[in-house]
Amino acid sequence: MSALFQPYTLRDVTIPNRVWMPPMCQYSAAPEGPLTGAPTDWHFAHYAARAAGGTGLVIVEATAVSPEGRISPYDLGIWNDTQVETFRRITRFLAEQGSVPAIQLAHAGRKASTDRPWKGGAPVGPEAHGWQPLGPSALPFDERHPVPTELTKAQISEIVAQFADAARRALAAGFEIAEIHGAHGYLIGNFLSPHSNRRDDEYGGTHDNRTRFALEVVDAVREVWPDDKPLFFRISATDWLEHDGWTADDTVRFARELHAHGIDLLDVSTGGNASGVRIPVGPGYQVPFAARVKGETPMPVAAVGLITEPEQAEKILANGEADAVLVGRELLRNPSWARQAARALGGEVRVPEQYHRSV
């Protein structure tokens, strides 16, 4: 039987197959008003289509733990109970289709308060619903971005509590898995990397100090997230810098620490924390980083990065390079990719009754 269509169990949650949808921002929430940060009809249709298409795990896009934790004013949030209510429609439908609903909890850090990508993605100010970004150090992402406000230790503790509160709300909204966003140059990743963290207190300098904030977030979320439900962590395995960046060696070391703190799976991506770097993009270009973590630590991993063909995904799993694959761009192009991959590989996937005539 196809490895791609074997179920996968973490704690007490069984995911029906290894075709997973990674978090991909839609920038389609209201920027102001009583429904700020709440999912809309667009979000429902977007996620529902992938569940109906047979995707085993659907991870809802980066969802901010506070208003200033959004990447853009149009991002999703889960900092109030109104947002919880609007998420329930999505989680209920995903579960009805046999998909496991998951959510990524996030804080954008120094890359916050930007416009939507199709509007250029430039930083925006108060006149366009923007705000002042925050970071571990007063270092901007690039020449376009403003200098972030360096967080005090009291503010760091407040953000840790915001992650825990967001996890409680995610549970109330019906999510079965939570993922902590520590990748792509957002706040947790800012703390991890010496490229963006120049603090001289207990949150900067050494590896143990730079990982302190991340582990405090993990511990706070794990404390409120039920023992029978999995908790993921997304990481950028490398900054793609020759010097003074987060490296693959750091990732392997940190993966062991995350595992000891109750993380059940590492979602392995790369990059996003340094501007102007050269990344050797190509089919499966990030898979070796996931494979190394899987080979050198007890941590289960999911691989991502231009995984577009069923045979390619099957080979990654059959070779033991990852426990699951995250299919991003291809699922945007083709919501029924999982069902078509099952046909190609001889696997089985749930098909809605309404679509049986098309199988």
GROMACS .gro file of C-alpha atoms in nm:
model
  359
    1MET     CA    1   0.000   0.000   0.000
    2SER     CA    2   0.111   0.356  -0.068
    3ALA     CA    3   0.304   0.510   0.222
    4LEU     CA    4   0.139   0.843   0.143
    5PHE     CA    5  -0.203   0.705   0.228
    6GLN     CA    6  -0.123   0.527   0.549
    7PRO     CA    7  -0.285   0.682   0.858
    8TYR     CA    8  -0.061   0.849   1.113
    9THR     CA    9  -0.130   0.870   1.486
   10LEU     CA   10   0.018   1.120   1.730
   11ARG     CA   11  -0.103   1.098   2.089
   12ASP     CA   12  -0.476   1.015   2.051
   13VAL     CA   13  -0.529   1.186   1.715
   14THR     CA   14  -0.519   0.977   1.396
   15ILE     CA   15  -0.466   1.162   1.069
   16PRO     CA   16  -0.609   0.957   0.779
   17ASN     CA   17  -0.317   1.009   0.540
   18ARG     CA   18   0.021   1.184   0.507
   19VAL     CA   19  -0.093   1.455   0.262
   20TRP     CA   20  -0.105   1.767   0.477
   21MET     CA   21  -0.184   2.127   0.396
   22PRO     CA   22   0.066   2.375   0.543
   23PRO     CA   23  -0.040   2.713   0.677
   24MET     CA   24  -0.063   2.965   0.393
   25CYS     CA   25  -0.185   3.317   0.467
   26GLN     CA   26  -0.486   3.440   0.272
   27TYR     CA   27  -0.477   3.805   0.387
   28SER     CA   28  -0.856   3.812   0.370
   29ALA     CA   29  -0.981   3.901   0.719
   30ALA     CA   30  -1.135   4.235   0.811
   31PRO     CA   31  -0.872   4.489   0.925
   32GLU     CA   32  -1.106   4.670   1.164
   33GLY     CA   33  -1.445   4.644   1.330
   34PRO     CA   34  -1.606   4.375   1.549
   35LEU     CA   35  -1.493   4.095   1.313
   36THR     CA   36  -1.128   4.201   1.293
   37GLY     CA   37  -0.912   3.891   1.247
   38ALA     CA   38  -1.210   3.656   1.215
   39PRO     CA   39  -1.235   3.407   0.928
   40THR     CA   40  -1.470   3.497   0.644
   41ASP     CA   41  -1.663   3.307   0.377
   42TRP     CA   42  -1.340   3.305   0.176
   43HIS     CA   43  -1.158   3.116   0.451
   44PHE     CA   44  -1.442   2.867   0.484
   45ALA     CA   45  -1.451   2.795   0.111
   46HIS     CA   46  -1.071   2.777   0.089
   47TYR     CA   47  -1.021   2.523   0.368
   48ALA     CA   48  -1.340   2.331   0.298
   49ALA     CA   49  -1.233   2.261  -0.060
   50ARG     CA   50  -0.904   2.102   0.050
   51ALA     CA   51  -1.081   1.885   0.307
   52ALA     CA   52  -1.334   1.771   0.049
   53GLY     CA   53  -1.039   1.696  -0.179
   54GLY     CA   54  -0.902   1.435   0.062
   55THR     CA   55  -0.628   1.627   0.246
   56GLY     CA   56  -0.558   1.443   0.571
   57LEU     CA   57  -0.453   1.739   0.784
   58VAL     CA   58  -0.547   2.101   0.716
   59ILE     CA   59  -0.339   2.355   0.907
   60VAL     CA   60  -0.511   2.692   0.912
   61GLU     CA   61  -0.281   2.980   0.825
   62ALA     CA   62  -0.071   3.184   1.070
   63THR     CA   63  -0.325   3.306   1.324
   64ALA     CA   64  -0.209   3.588   1.547
   65VAL     CA   65  -0.214   3.565   1.926
   66SER     CA   66  -0.260   3.944   1.951
   67PRO     CA   67  -0.354   4.230   1.716
   68GLU     CA   68   0.010   4.342   1.686
   69GLY     CA   69   0.113   3.983   1.618
   70ARG     CA   70  -0.046   3.987   1.272
   71ILE     CA   71   0.171   3.995   0.960
   72SER     CA   72  -0.079   4.230   0.799
   73PRO     CA   73  -0.398   4.404   0.911
   74TYR     CA   74  -0.583   4.143   0.704
   75ASP     CA   75  -0.454   3.837   0.893
   76LEU     CA   76  -0.653   3.596   1.105
   77GLY     CA   77  -0.639   3.620   1.484
   78ILE     CA   78  -0.751   3.420   1.783
   79TRP     CA   79  -0.724   3.672   2.064
   80ASN     CA   80  -1.099   3.703   2.136
   81ASP     CA   81  -1.410   3.490   2.167
   82THR     CA   82  -1.581   3.632   1.857
   83GLN     CA   83  -1.299   3.483   1.650
   84VAL     CA   84  -1.349   3.149   1.827
   85GLU     CA   85  -1.715   3.139   1.724
   86THR     CA   86  -1.637   3.207   1.357
   87PHE     CA   87  -1.368   2.938   1.347
   88ARG     CA   88  -1.612   2.670   1.466
   89ARG     CA   89  -1.789   2.659   1.130
   90ILE     CA   90  -1.457   2.573   0.962
   91THR     CA   91  -1.339   2.311   1.212
   92ARG     CA   92  -1.677   2.140   1.213
   93PHE     CA   93  -1.683   2.106   0.835
   94LEU     CA   94  -1.323   1.984   0.813
   95ALA     CA   95  -1.395   1.713   1.068
   96GLU     CA   96  -1.714   1.612   0.885
   97GLN     CA   97  -1.505   1.552   0.572
   98GLY     CA   98  -1.260   1.331   0.762
   99SER     CA   99  -0.977   1.586   0.774
  100VAL     CA  100  -0.809   1.680   1.101
  101PRO     CA  101  -0.837   2.056   1.170
  102ALA     CA  102  -0.516   2.223   1.292
  103ILE     CA  103  -0.415   2.583   1.351
  104GLN     CA  104  -0.084   2.769   1.351
  105LEU     CA  105  -0.043   3.014   1.640
  106ALA     CA  106   0.179   3.303   1.546
  107HIS     CA  107   0.334   3.638   1.627
  108ALA     CA  108   0.492   3.824   1.334
  109GLY     CA  109   0.752   4.013   1.538
  110ARG     CA  110   0.962   4.260   1.340
  111LYS     CA  111   0.792   4.162   1.010
  112ALA     CA  112   0.447   4.272   1.131
  113SER     CA  113   0.226   4.550   0.995
  114THR     CA  114   0.274   4.500   0.622
  115ASP     CA  115   0.034   4.527   0.331
  116ARG     CA  116  -0.109   4.232   0.140
  117PRO     CA  117   0.138   4.070  -0.103
  118TRP     CA  118  -0.066   4.165  -0.411
  119LYS     CA  119  -0.044   4.527  -0.294
  120GLY     CA  120   0.335   4.504  -0.271
  121GLY     CA  121   0.372   4.384   0.088
  122ALA     CA  122   0.539   4.705   0.208
  123PRO     CA  123   0.515   4.810   0.574
  124VAL     CA  124   0.205   5.015   0.655
  125GLY     CA  125   0.142   5.278   0.921
  126PRO     CA  126  -0.162   5.381   1.126
  127GLU     CA  127  -0.323   5.547   0.825
  128ALA     CA  128  -0.357   5.199   0.668
  129HIS     CA  129  -0.451   5.009   0.987
  130GLY     CA  130  -0.084   4.948   1.075
  131TRP     CA  131   0.108   4.958   1.404
  132GLN     CA  132   0.460   4.958   1.549
  133PRO     CA  133   0.632   4.615   1.516
  134LEU     CA  134   0.805   4.441   1.808
  135GLY     CA  135   1.124   4.236   1.819
  136PRO     CA  136   1.392   4.092   2.046
  137SER     CA  137   1.628   4.370   1.934
  138ALA     CA  138   1.592   4.706   1.762
  139LEU     CA  139   1.702   4.562   1.426
  140PRO     CA  140   1.480   4.604   1.118
  141PHE     CA  141   1.427   4.314   0.877
  142ASP     CA  142   1.553   4.523   0.584
  143GLU     CA  143   1.579   4.883   0.468
  144ARG     CA  144   1.205   4.900   0.396
  145HIS     CA  145   1.093   4.787   0.740
  146PRO     CA  146   1.081   5.015   1.044
  147VAL     CA  147   1.306   4.957   1.343
  148PRO     CA  148   1.105   4.737   1.580
  149THR     CA  149   1.057   4.822   1.945
  150GLU     CA  150   1.284   4.603   2.157
  151LEU     CA  151   1.072   4.395   2.391
  152THR     CA  152   1.111   4.428   2.764
  153LYS     CA  153   1.114   4.117   2.980
  154ALA     CA  154   0.765   4.206   3.104
  155GLN     CA  155   0.641   4.224   2.744
  156ILE     CA  156   0.803   3.889   2.666
  157SER     CA  157   0.613   3.732   2.955
  158GLU     CA  158   0.292   3.891   2.828
  159ILE     CA  159   0.340   3.739   2.482
  160VAL     CA  160   0.406   3.396   2.633
  161ALA     CA  161   0.071   3.428   2.811
  162GLN     CA  162  -0.094   3.537   2.484
  163PHE     CA  163   0.020   3.216   2.317
  164ALA     CA  164  -0.131   3.013   2.601
  165ASP     CA  165  -0.459   3.207   2.581
  166ALA     CA  166  -0.467   3.155   2.204
  167ALA     CA  167  -0.419   2.781   2.253
  168ARG     CA  168  -0.715   2.770   2.493
  169ARG     CA  169  -0.927   2.947   2.236
  170ALA     CA  170  -0.808   2.718   1.958
  171LEU     CA  171  -0.924   2.421   2.162
  172ALA     CA  172  -1.262   2.586   2.220
  173ALA     CA  173  -1.284   2.652   1.843
  174GLY     CA  174  -1.258   2.280   1.769
  175PHE     CA  175  -0.898   2.239   1.656
  176GLU     CA  176  -0.738   1.900   1.718
  177ILE     CA  177  -0.375   2.003   1.664
  178ALA     CA  178  -0.195   2.330   1.736
  179GLU     CA  179   0.130   2.441   1.574
  180ILE     CA  180   0.360   2.708   1.717
  181HIS     CA  181   0.511   2.925   1.443
  182GLY     CA  182   0.885   2.955   1.501
  183ALA     CA  183   0.988   2.999   1.137
  184HIS     CA  184   1.022   3.250   0.852
  185GLY     CA  185   1.163   3.544   1.044
  186TYR     CA  186   0.866   3.602   1.273
  187LEU     CA  187   0.895   3.667   1.646
  188ILE     CA  188   1.004   3.328   1.780
  189GLY     CA  189   1.247   3.287   1.491
  190ASN     CA  190   1.376   3.639   1.561
  191PHE     CA  191   1.475   3.526   1.910
  192LEU     CA  192   1.634   3.201   1.790
  193SER     CA  193   1.877   3.353   1.542
  194PRO     CA  194   2.186   3.559   1.632
  195HIS     CA  195   2.122   3.749   1.308
  196SER     CA  196   1.815   3.914   1.461
  197ASN     CA  197   1.877   3.874   1.834
  198ARG     CA  198   2.151   4.095   1.981
  199ARG     CA  199   2.021   4.101   2.339
  200ASP     CA  200   2.264   4.086   2.628
  201ASP     CA  201   2.020   3.951   2.889
  202GLU     CA  202   1.893   3.597   2.951
  203TYR     CA  203   1.709   3.604   2.616
  204GLY     CA  204   2.016   3.666   2.399
  205GLY     CA  205   2.369   3.553   2.330
  206THR     CA  206   2.407   3.179   2.390
  207HIS     CA  207   2.200   2.904   2.231
  208ASP     CA  208   2.024   2.840   2.562
  209ASN     CA  209   1.937   3.207   2.600
  210ARG     CA  210   1.817   3.254   2.242
  211THR     CA  211   1.592   2.946   2.266
  212ARG     CA  212   1.453   3.047   2.607
  213PHE     CA  213   1.155   3.242   2.472
  214ALA     CA  214   1.058   2.962   2.232
  215LEU     CA  215   1.068   2.702   2.508
  216GLU     CA  216   0.870   2.927   2.741
  217VAL     CA  217   0.601   2.952   2.472
  218VAL     CA  218   0.607   2.575   2.417
  219ASP     CA  219   0.576   2.505   2.790
  220ALA     CA  220   0.292   2.755   2.832
  221VAL     CA  221   0.097   2.613   2.537
  222ARG     CA  222   0.165   2.251   2.632
  223GLU     CA  223   0.033   2.323   2.981
  224VAL     CA  224  -0.309   2.425   2.847
  225TRP     CA  225  -0.319   2.201   2.540
  226PRO     CA  226  -0.469   1.859   2.629
  227ASP     CA  227  -0.233   1.567   2.680
  228ASP     CA  228  -0.425   1.362   2.422
  229LYS     CA  229  -0.377   1.621   2.144
  230PRO     CA  230  -0.054   1.680   1.946
  231LEU     CA  231   0.146   2.000   1.946
  232PHE     CA  232   0.366   2.088   1.645
  233PHE     CA  233   0.643   2.344   1.603
  234ARG     CA  234   0.737   2.501   1.271
  235ILE     CA  235   1.100   2.596   1.228
  236SER     CA  236   1.325   2.748   0.967
  237ALA     CA  237   1.607   2.496   0.974
  238THR     CA  238   1.856   2.750   0.839
  239ASP     CA  239   1.874   3.124   0.776
  240TRP     CA  240   2.082   3.045   0.463
  241LEU     CA  241   2.358   3.272   0.597
  242GLU     CA  242   2.728   3.186   0.590
  243HIS     CA  243   2.791   3.351   0.926
  244ASP     CA  244   2.598   3.461   1.233
  245GLY     CA  245   2.273   3.287   1.149
  246TRP     CA  246   2.061   2.997   1.269
  247THR     CA  247   2.196   2.672   1.121
  248ALA     CA  248   2.099   2.312   1.055
  249ASP     CA  249   2.320   2.209   1.348
  250ASP     CA  250   2.121   2.445   1.571
  251THR     CA  251   1.799   2.290   1.444
  252VAL     CA  252   1.908   1.936   1.526
  253ARG     CA  253   2.008   2.039   1.878
  254PHE     CA  254   1.687   2.236   1.927
  255ALA     CA  255   1.471   1.953   1.795
  256ARG     CA  256   1.591   1.732   2.080
  257GLU     CA  257   1.505   2.007   2.327
  258LEU     CA  258   1.160   2.062   2.177
  259HIS     CA  259   1.091   1.689   2.194
  260ALA     CA  260   1.179   1.690   2.565
  261HIS     CA  261   0.936   1.979   2.616
  262GLY     CA  262   0.639   1.795   2.463
  263ILE     CA  263   0.648   1.888   2.094
  264ASP     CA  264   0.517   1.594   1.891
  265LEU     CA  265   0.633   1.686   1.540
  266LEU     CA  266   0.868   1.937   1.378
  267ASP     CA  267   0.738   2.108   1.064
  268VAL     CA  268   1.065   2.179   0.883
  269SER     CA  269   1.094   2.480   0.653
  270THR     CA  270   1.383   2.724   0.595
  271GLY     CA  271   1.464   3.092   0.549
  272GLY     CA  272   1.269   3.412   0.597
  273ASN     CA  273   1.477   3.573   0.871
  274ALA     CA  274   1.739   3.748   0.657
  275SER     CA  275   1.681   3.958   0.349
  276GLY     CA  276   1.881   3.929   0.029
  277VAL     CA  277   2.002   3.571   0.082
  278ARG     CA  278   2.037   3.323  -0.203
  279ILE     CA  279   1.826   3.012  -0.156
  280PRO     CA  280   1.876   2.713  -0.391
  281VAL     CA  281   1.509   2.663  -0.465
  282GLY     CA  282   1.411   2.345  -0.649
  283PRO     CA  283   1.187   2.039  -0.612
  284GLY     CA  284   1.211   1.914  -0.254
  285TYR     CA  285   1.490   2.158  -0.170
  286GLN     CA  286   1.402   2.163   0.202
  287VAL     CA  287   1.354   1.789   0.245
  288PRO     CA  288   1.720   1.718   0.343
  289PHE     CA  289   1.677   1.937   0.651
  290ALA     CA  290   1.374   1.736   0.762
  291ALA     CA  291   1.557   1.412   0.687
  292ARG     CA  292   1.850   1.515   0.903
  293VAL     CA  293   1.627   1.593   1.202
  294LYS     CA  294   1.447   1.262   1.157
  295GLY     CA  295   1.774   1.072   1.129
  296GLU     CA  296   1.951   1.235   1.424
  297THR     CA  297   1.674   1.295   1.679
  298PRO     CA  298   1.365   1.116   1.814
  299MET     CA  299   1.145   1.392   1.670
  300PRO     CA  300   0.891   1.303   1.398
  301VAL     CA  301   0.905   1.546   1.107
  302ALA     CA  302   0.700   1.681   0.818
  303ALA     CA  303   0.876   1.794   0.500
  304VAL     CA  304   0.784   2.090   0.282
  305GLY     CA  305   0.924   2.272  -0.020
  306LEU     CA  306   0.810   2.233  -0.382
  307ILE     CA  307   0.662   1.888  -0.331
  308THR     CA  308   0.429   1.873  -0.630
  309GLU     CA  309   0.416   1.518  -0.770
  310PRO     CA  310   0.259   1.210  -0.607
  311GLU     CA  311   0.561   0.994  -0.687
  312GLN     CA  312   0.793   1.255  -0.535
  313ALA     CA  313   0.590   1.265  -0.212
  314GLU     CA  314   0.573   0.885  -0.197
  315LYS     CA  315   0.950   0.856  -0.236
  316ILE     CA  316   1.015   1.100   0.050
  317LEU     CA  317   0.811   0.882   0.284
  318ALA     CA  318   0.931   0.548   0.149
  319ASN     CA  319   1.294   0.660   0.193
  320GLY     CA  320   1.228   0.752   0.554
  321GLU     CA  321   1.310   1.120   0.502
  322ALA     CA  322   0.989   1.239   0.669
  323ASP     CA  323   0.674   1.112   0.835
  324ALA     CA  324   0.442   1.332   0.628
  325VAL     CA  325   0.457   1.586   0.346
  326LEU     CA  326   0.316   1.936   0.343
  327VAL     CA  327   0.186   2.021  -0.003
  328GLY     CA  328   0.153   2.397  -0.037
  329ARG     CA  329   0.152   2.558  -0.379
  330GLU     CA  330   0.012   2.250  -0.546
  331LEU     CA  331  -0.287   2.243  -0.311
  332LEU     CA  332  -0.355   2.607  -0.398
  333ARG     CA  333  -0.360   2.509  -0.764
  334ASN     CA  334  -0.546   2.183  -0.713
  335PRO     CA  335  -0.768   2.138  -0.404
  336SER     CA  336  -0.821   1.769  -0.491
  337TRP     CA  337  -0.450   1.685  -0.517
  338ALA     CA  338  -0.477   1.418  -0.246
  339ARG     CA  339  -0.758   1.236  -0.424
  340GLN     CA  340  -0.572   1.245  -0.757
  341ALA     CA  341  -0.250   1.127  -0.589
  342ALA     CA  342  -0.439   0.834  -0.440
  343ARG     CA  343  -0.554   0.733  -0.786
  344ALA     CA  344  -0.198   0.757  -0.920
  345LEU     CA  345  -0.045   0.556  -0.634
  346GLY     CA  346  -0.318   0.304  -0.571
  347GLY     CA  347  -0.401   0.450  -0.232
  348GLU     CA  348  -0.734   0.510  -0.066
  349VAL     CA  349  -0.881   0.843   0.035
  350ARG     CA  350  -1.224   0.946   0.154
  351VAL     CA  351  -1.443   1.081  -0.126
  352PRO     CA  352  -1.755   1.285  -0.043
  353GLU     CA  353  -2.070   1.106  -0.148
  354GLN     CA  354  -2.159   1.397  -0.370
  355TYR     CA  355  -1.845   1.329  -0.579
  356HIS     CA  356  -1.870   0.951  -0.616
  357ARG     CA  357  -1.973   0.975  -0.981
  358SER     CA  358  -1.645   1.153  -1.058
  359VAL     CA  359  -1.417   0.885  -0.911
   0.00000   0.00000   0.00000
